[in-house]
Amino acid sequence: MGPTLEEVARLAGVSRSTVSRVINNRPNVRPETREKVWHSIRESGYQPHAVARSLVTNRTRVITVIIPEAVNTLFSDPFFPLLLRGATDACNARQYHLMLSLFTASAERHEMYGRVLYSGLVDGVIVASSPLDDPLIPDLQEDQIPFVSIGRYPDEGVHYVDVDNVAGARMATEHLIRLGHRRIAAITGPLGTVAGQDRLRGYRQALEGRRIPVQDELIVEGDFTEGSGCAAAQQLLSVSPSAIFAASDMMAIGALRAVRDAGLHVPQDIALVGFDDVPTASVIEPALTTVRQPIERLGSMGVEILLDLLDNEQDAASPTQRIVLPTELVVRASCGATW
Amino acid sequence: MGPTLEEVARLAGVSRSTVSRVINNRPNVRPETREKVWHSIRESGYQPHAVARSLVTNRTRVITVIIPEAVNTLFSDPFFPLLLRGATDACNARQYHLMLSLFTASAERHEMYGRVLYSGLVDGVIVASSPLDDPLIPDLQEDQIPFVSIGRYPDEGVHYVDVDNVAGARMATEHLIRLGHRRIAAITGPLGTVAGQDRLRGYRQALEGRRIPVQDELIVEGDFTEGSGCAAAQQLLSVSPSAIFAASDMMAIGALRAVRDAGLHVPQDIALVGFDDVPTASVIEPALTTVRQPIERLGSMGVEILLDLLDNEQDAASPTQRIVLPTELVVRASCGATW
DNA sequence: TTGTAAGCGTTATCAT
DNA sequence: ATGATAACGCTTACAA
């Protein structure tokens, strides 16, 4: 490691405190002194020792992203990398550092609690896509650890950022209705997740808004994966929908496969709409009509809210932040209408 | 924060030193004392303060993944998330923590050098997919910071883990040769990256091995993206290849689009092989023959090598680790032969 | 404006 | 086997 405060101080002929004041841009240093100290800092290549600093300030300027379940879909989707991209950007902008805490086994989980959460290593936490029944968020609340949830969390006092899943699903379904469809099926996401629930809610809202009865036989639960989409579509084909809204693109792609295997065509026989706008969506035949969400901003806003929280921790409790970012319908070929 | 060593010591009626010995599993503590101390530790919920510990041990047990260029493809590929998954698994297994340092602007870069590399915050670095002309690796060498490169780096003394890009490309090309093709075109990756070069080399080796002349007009450079694959294929169509080897699946998908737009069919008119086995590859029509690589293990092995390095730092210089993991040909429909 | 000195919570050395 | 005590490199009252 490089030189310490002490050495810089000696070099500049001042005391440690003065160098500390200078490096932290604090007032009460004569301009000439300040200049002299800066000179010694540059000359010596001094770099503050983050760990020593943290020990006294009790802040590490490190936050961590925790993903409770290493959901499979997370590692094939572009969701995760884009979220991290947004999060790191926001961290960079404010001189924070981002750690990544993934864990699968629940044994790992408790070991992680100690190592990450209670060891003073991180100042705060970003919780990404926590299932409703996961104990992580309750645990964080109880331990008073500052955190922001990526994804709506139905509990007062939890700060979150989410995309408007309800509106997105509603737009997608309304689009199908406008195209004349009345028997519109839904392949939902896992109903143990808020995203799964919200996208189903949007579908319902669209139907109800147009006085179209919601039929249980037209709704099948999937788990966001291609395989589950295929299976769900096979089941749905027996009740002959004229259109399918899938709550994820991967499920839509699975549904497409099922429809084809049944000798039918998209969009001629069945119209299809997905959700997410993964890169694959624009590349398959027919290109998939879908709902696009600002994933990168989800990550950056989540981090910004968390850092605001951390920077005002001494103040009175800040109001709960609940941010919902807009989604956007991307019309392509799979719904049978491009305009 | 929770209780300190001091408080646990008082609770157990011993000194700080003894508690420290117990929590670090060191010898020279009477079994009864040890038990008594553990009791107080559990009772008080004591958790060692990582920062204080680091200050004296001069190790943070944090490593960071640096990706020099936020290559676009990195955020649409599954490469990045899978790599991180492997890396975090390896970290978890050895009680290390993983930080993520992405940066785009070179201004950010130097700010990052100071904040991350020279501030004592991290013990070592994983460099992922560094372009050959990026100064990061030379900088790390000069500053004697322990690091491992993900991706072959042609410099003695650099530890790296890579997949066998050469063999993968050779297998893919040989497969096309076996199917009777002689005019096999290549859409290469960026030739400023080792992966781009190696995959081209594998292509050449396959041709040369069968005494098929390598023709420059059949080789076009891409940048791993779908768009570049499409453009490259358009150019290649004018010299009528009977097969195309694309150095990435996304480029293969772009090529597929170009071939279709030209009114031709895959695999009847042109056979097509990709590289990566992204999820999309198995889902498009026709399903893409491609080369699969063990990305997750790439990440975990990279971390393991780095941690070995860190744990033996006091010892004499360890031999340079150069690990090449095998790739695998996945035969699907796009090459015109499934067996 | 500047310097002195007391911590921050550990580990590690050296007595006992 | 156990306990004082001195670091580790910094920030921060408090004094000058």
Coordinates of C-alpha atoms in Angstrom, one line a residue, chain A residues 59-266:
Chain A
R59 CA -19.8 3.9 6.8
T60 CA -18.2 1.8 4.0
R61 CA -19.9 3.4 1.0
V62 CA -20.6 -0.1 -0.1
I63 CA -24.1 -1.3 -0.8
T64 CA -25.1 -4.8 -1.9
V65 CA -27.6 -6.2 -4.3
I66 CA -29.3 -9.3 -2.9
I67 CA -31.3 -11.7 -5.0
P68 CA -33.1 -14.0 -2.7
E69 CA -33.7 -16.9 -5.0
A70 CA -31.3 -17.4 -7.9
V71 CA -34.4 -17.6 -10.1
N72 CA -33.4 -19.5 -13.2
T73 CA -35.0 -17.1 -15.5
L74 CA -32.8 -14.4 -13.9
F75 CA -29.8 -15.9 -15.6
S76 CA -31.1 -16.2 -19.1
D77 CA -33.1 -13.0 -19.1
P78 CA -31.4 -9.7 -19.9
F79 CA -33.1 -8.4 -16.8
F80 CA -30.4 -9.1 -14.4
P81 CA -27.4 -7.6 -16.3
L82 CA -29.4 -4.5 -17.3
L83 CA -30.5 -4.0 -13.7
L84 CA -26.9 -4.2 -12.5
R85 CA -25.8 -1.9 -15.2
G86 CA -28.2 0.8 -14.0
A87 CA -27.2 0.1 -10.4
T88 CA -23.5 0.4 -11.0
D89 CA -23.9 3.6 -13.0
A90 CA -25.8 5.2 -10.1
C91 CA -23.1 3.9 -7.7
N92 CA -20.3 5.3 -9.8
A93 CA -21.9 8.7 -10.0
R94 CA -21.9 9.0 -6.2
Q95 CA -18.7 7.2 -5.3
Y96 CA -20.3 4.2 -3.9
H97 CA -19.4 0.6 -4.5
L98 CA -21.7 -2.3 -5.4
M99 CA -21.4 -5.7 -4.0
L100 CA -23.3 -8.7 -5.2
S101 CA -24.8 -11.3 -2.8
L102 CA -26.4 -14.2 -4.5
F103 CA -27.2 -17.3 -2.6
T104 CA -29.2 -20.4 -3.2
A105 CA -29.2 -22.7 -0.2
S106 CA -30.8 -21.3 2.9
A107 CA -27.7 -22.4 4.8
E108 CA -25.8 -19.9 2.7
R109 CA -28.4 -17.4 3.6
H110 CA -27.8 -17.3 7.3
E111 CA -24.1 -17.4 6.9
M112 CA -24.6 -14.5 4.5
Y113 CA -26.7 -12.5 7.0
G114 CA -23.8 -12.5 9.4
R115 CA -21.1 -11.9 7.0
V116 CA -22.8 -9.3 4.9
L117 CA -25.5 -7.6 6.9
Y118 CA -24.3 -7.6 10.5
S119 CA -20.6 -7.2 10.0
G120 CA -20.6 -3.5 9.1
L121 CA -19.5 -4.3 5.6
V122 CA -22.4 -2.6 3.8
D123 CA -24.3 0.5 4.4
G124 CA -27.5 -0.6 2.7
V125 CA -29.2 -3.2 0.5
I126 CA -31.0 -3.4 -2.8
V127 CA -33.4 -6.3 -2.8
A128 CA -34.1 -7.5 -6.3
S129 CA -37.3 -9.5 -7.2
S130 CA -38.0 -10.9 -3.8
P131 CA -40.8 -13.4 -3.8
L132 CA -43.6 -12.5 -1.4
D133 CA -43.0 -15.3 1.0
D134 CA -39.2 -14.8 1.3
P135 CA -38.2 -13.7 4.8
L136 CA -35.5 -11.3 3.5
I137 CA -37.5 -8.1 3.5
P138 CA -39.0 -8.8 7.0
D139 CA -35.6 -9.6 8.3
L140 CA -34.2 -6.4 6.9
Q141 CA -37.0 -4.4 8.5
E142 CA -36.5 -6.0 11.8
D143 CA -32.8 -5.3 11.8
Q144 CA -33.4 -1.8 10.7
I145 CA -31.0 -2.2 7.7
P146 CA -31.7 0.5 5.1
F147 CA -32.9 -1.1 1.9
V148 CA -34.9 -0.5 -1.3
S149 CA -36.9 -3.2 -3.1
I150 CA -36.7 -3.5 -6.8
G151 CA -40.3 -4.6 -7.4
R152 CA -43.4 -3.4 -5.6
Y153 CA -43.7 -4.7 -2.0
P154 CA -47.1 -4.5 -0.4
D155 CA -46.1 -3.2 3.0
E156 CA -46.1 0.3 4.3
G157 CA -42.8 1.8 4.9
V158 CA -40.9 -0.3 2.3
H159 CA -39.3 1.9 -0.3
Y160 CA -39.5 0.4 -3.8
V161 CA -39.1 1.0 -7.5
D162 CA -41.1 -1.0 -10.0
V163 CA -42.2 -0.9 -13.5
D164 CA -45.9 -0.5 -14.2
N165 CA -46.7 -4.2 -14.7
V166 CA -50.4 -3.6 -14.4
A167 CA -50.5 -0.9 -17.0
G168 CA -48.2 -2.9 -19.3
A169 CA -50.4 -6.0 -19.1
R170 CA -53.5 -3.9 -19.6
M171 CA -52.1 -2.2 -22.7
A172 CA -51.1 -5.6 -24.1
T173 CA -54.5 -7.1 -23.5
E174 CA -56.4 -4.0 -24.7
H175 CA -54.4 -4.1 -27.9
L176 CA -55.7 -7.6 -28.5
I177 CA -59.2 -6.5 -27.7
R178 CA -59.0 -3.6 -30.1
L179 CA -58.0 -6.2 -32.8
G180 CA -61.3 -7.9 -32.2
H181 CA -60.3 -10.7 -29.9
R182 CA -62.7 -11.7 -27.2
R183 CA -61.4 -15.1 -26.1
I184 CA -58.1 -13.9 -24.8
A185 CA -56.2 -16.4 -22.7
A186 CA -53.5 -15.5 -20.2
I187 CA -50.4 -17.4 -19.2
T188 CA -49.5 -15.8 -15.9
G189 CA -46.2 -15.6 -14.1
P190 CA -45.8 -17.3 -10.7
L191 CA -48.5 -15.9 -8.6
G192 CA -46.2 -15.9 -5.6
T193 CA -44.5 -12.9 -7.1
V194 CA -45.8 -9.4 -7.2
A195 CA -44.9 -9.1 -10.9
G196 CA -46.9 -12.3 -11.6
Q197 CA -49.9 -10.9 -9.8
D198 CA -49.7 -7.5 -11.2
R199 CA -49.5 -8.7 -14.8
L200 CA -52.5 -10.8 -14.2
R201 CA -54.3 -7.9 -12.7
G202 CA -53.6 -5.8 -15.8
Y203 CA -55.1 -8.5 -18.0
R204 CA -58.2 -8.6 -15.8
Q205 CA -58.6 -4.9 -15.8
A206 CA -58.5 -4.7 -19.6
L207 CA -61.2 -7.4 -19.9
E208 CA -63.4 -5.8 -17.2
G209 CA -63.0 -2.4 -18.8
R210 CA -64.5 -3.7 -22.0
R211 CA -67.1 -5.8 -20.2
I212 CA -65.6 -9.1 -21.3
P213 CA -66.1 -11.8 -18.8
V214 CA -62.9 -13.1 -17.2
Q215 CA -63.0 -16.9 -17.5
D216 CA -60.9 -19.1 -15.3
E217 CA -60.4 -21.7 -18.0
L218 CA -58.5 -19.1 -20.0
I219 CA -56.0 -18.5 -17.3
V220 CA -53.0 -20.8 -16.6
E221 CA -50.2 -20.1 -14.3
G222 CA -46.6 -20.4 -15.6
D223 CA -43.3 -19.6 -14.0
F224 CA -41.8 -17.2 -16.6
T225 CA -39.8 -19.9 -18.4
E226 CA -40.2 -21.1 -21.9
G227 CA -41.1 -24.6 -20.9
S228 CA -43.9 -23.5 -18.7
G229 CA -45.2 -21.3 -21.5
C230 CA -45.3 -24.2 -23.8
A231 CA -47.1 -26.5 -21.3
A232 CA -49.6 -23.8 -20.5
A233 CA -50.4 -23.1 -24.1
Q234 CA -50.9 -26.8 -24.8
Q235 CA -53.5 -26.8 -22.0
L236 CA -55.1 -23.6 -23.3
L237 CA -55.4 -24.9 -26.9
S238 CA -58.1 -27.3 -25.7
V239 CA -60.4 -24.3 -24.9
S240 CA -59.6 -22.6 -28.2
P241 CA -58.6 -19.0 -27.4
S242 CA -58.2 -16.6 -30.3
A243 CA -55.3 -14.8 -28.6
I244 CA -52.9 -15.4 -25.8
F245 CA -51.3 -12.9 -23.5
A246 CA -48.1 -14.4 -21.9
A247 CA -46.7 -12.6 -18.9
S248 CA -43.1 -13.0 -20.2
D249 CA -41.5 -13.3 -23.6
M250 CA -39.9 -16.6 -22.8
M251 CA -43.4 -18.0 -22.0
A252 CA -44.7 -16.4 -25.2
I253 CA -41.9 -18.2 -27.1
G254 CA -42.9 -21.4 -25.5
A255 CA -46.5 -20.8 -26.4
L256 CA -45.5 -20.2 -30.0
R257 CA -43.8 -23.6 -30.0
A258 CA -46.9 -25.2 -28.7
V259 CA -49.2 -23.5 -31.2
R260 CA -46.9 -24.6 -34.0
D261 CA -46.7 -28.1 -32.8
A262 CA -50.5 -28.2 -32.9
G263 CA -50.3 -27.2 -36.6
L264 CA -51.6 -23.7 -36.0
H265 CA -50.2 -20.4 -37.0
V266 CA -49.4 -17.2 -35.3

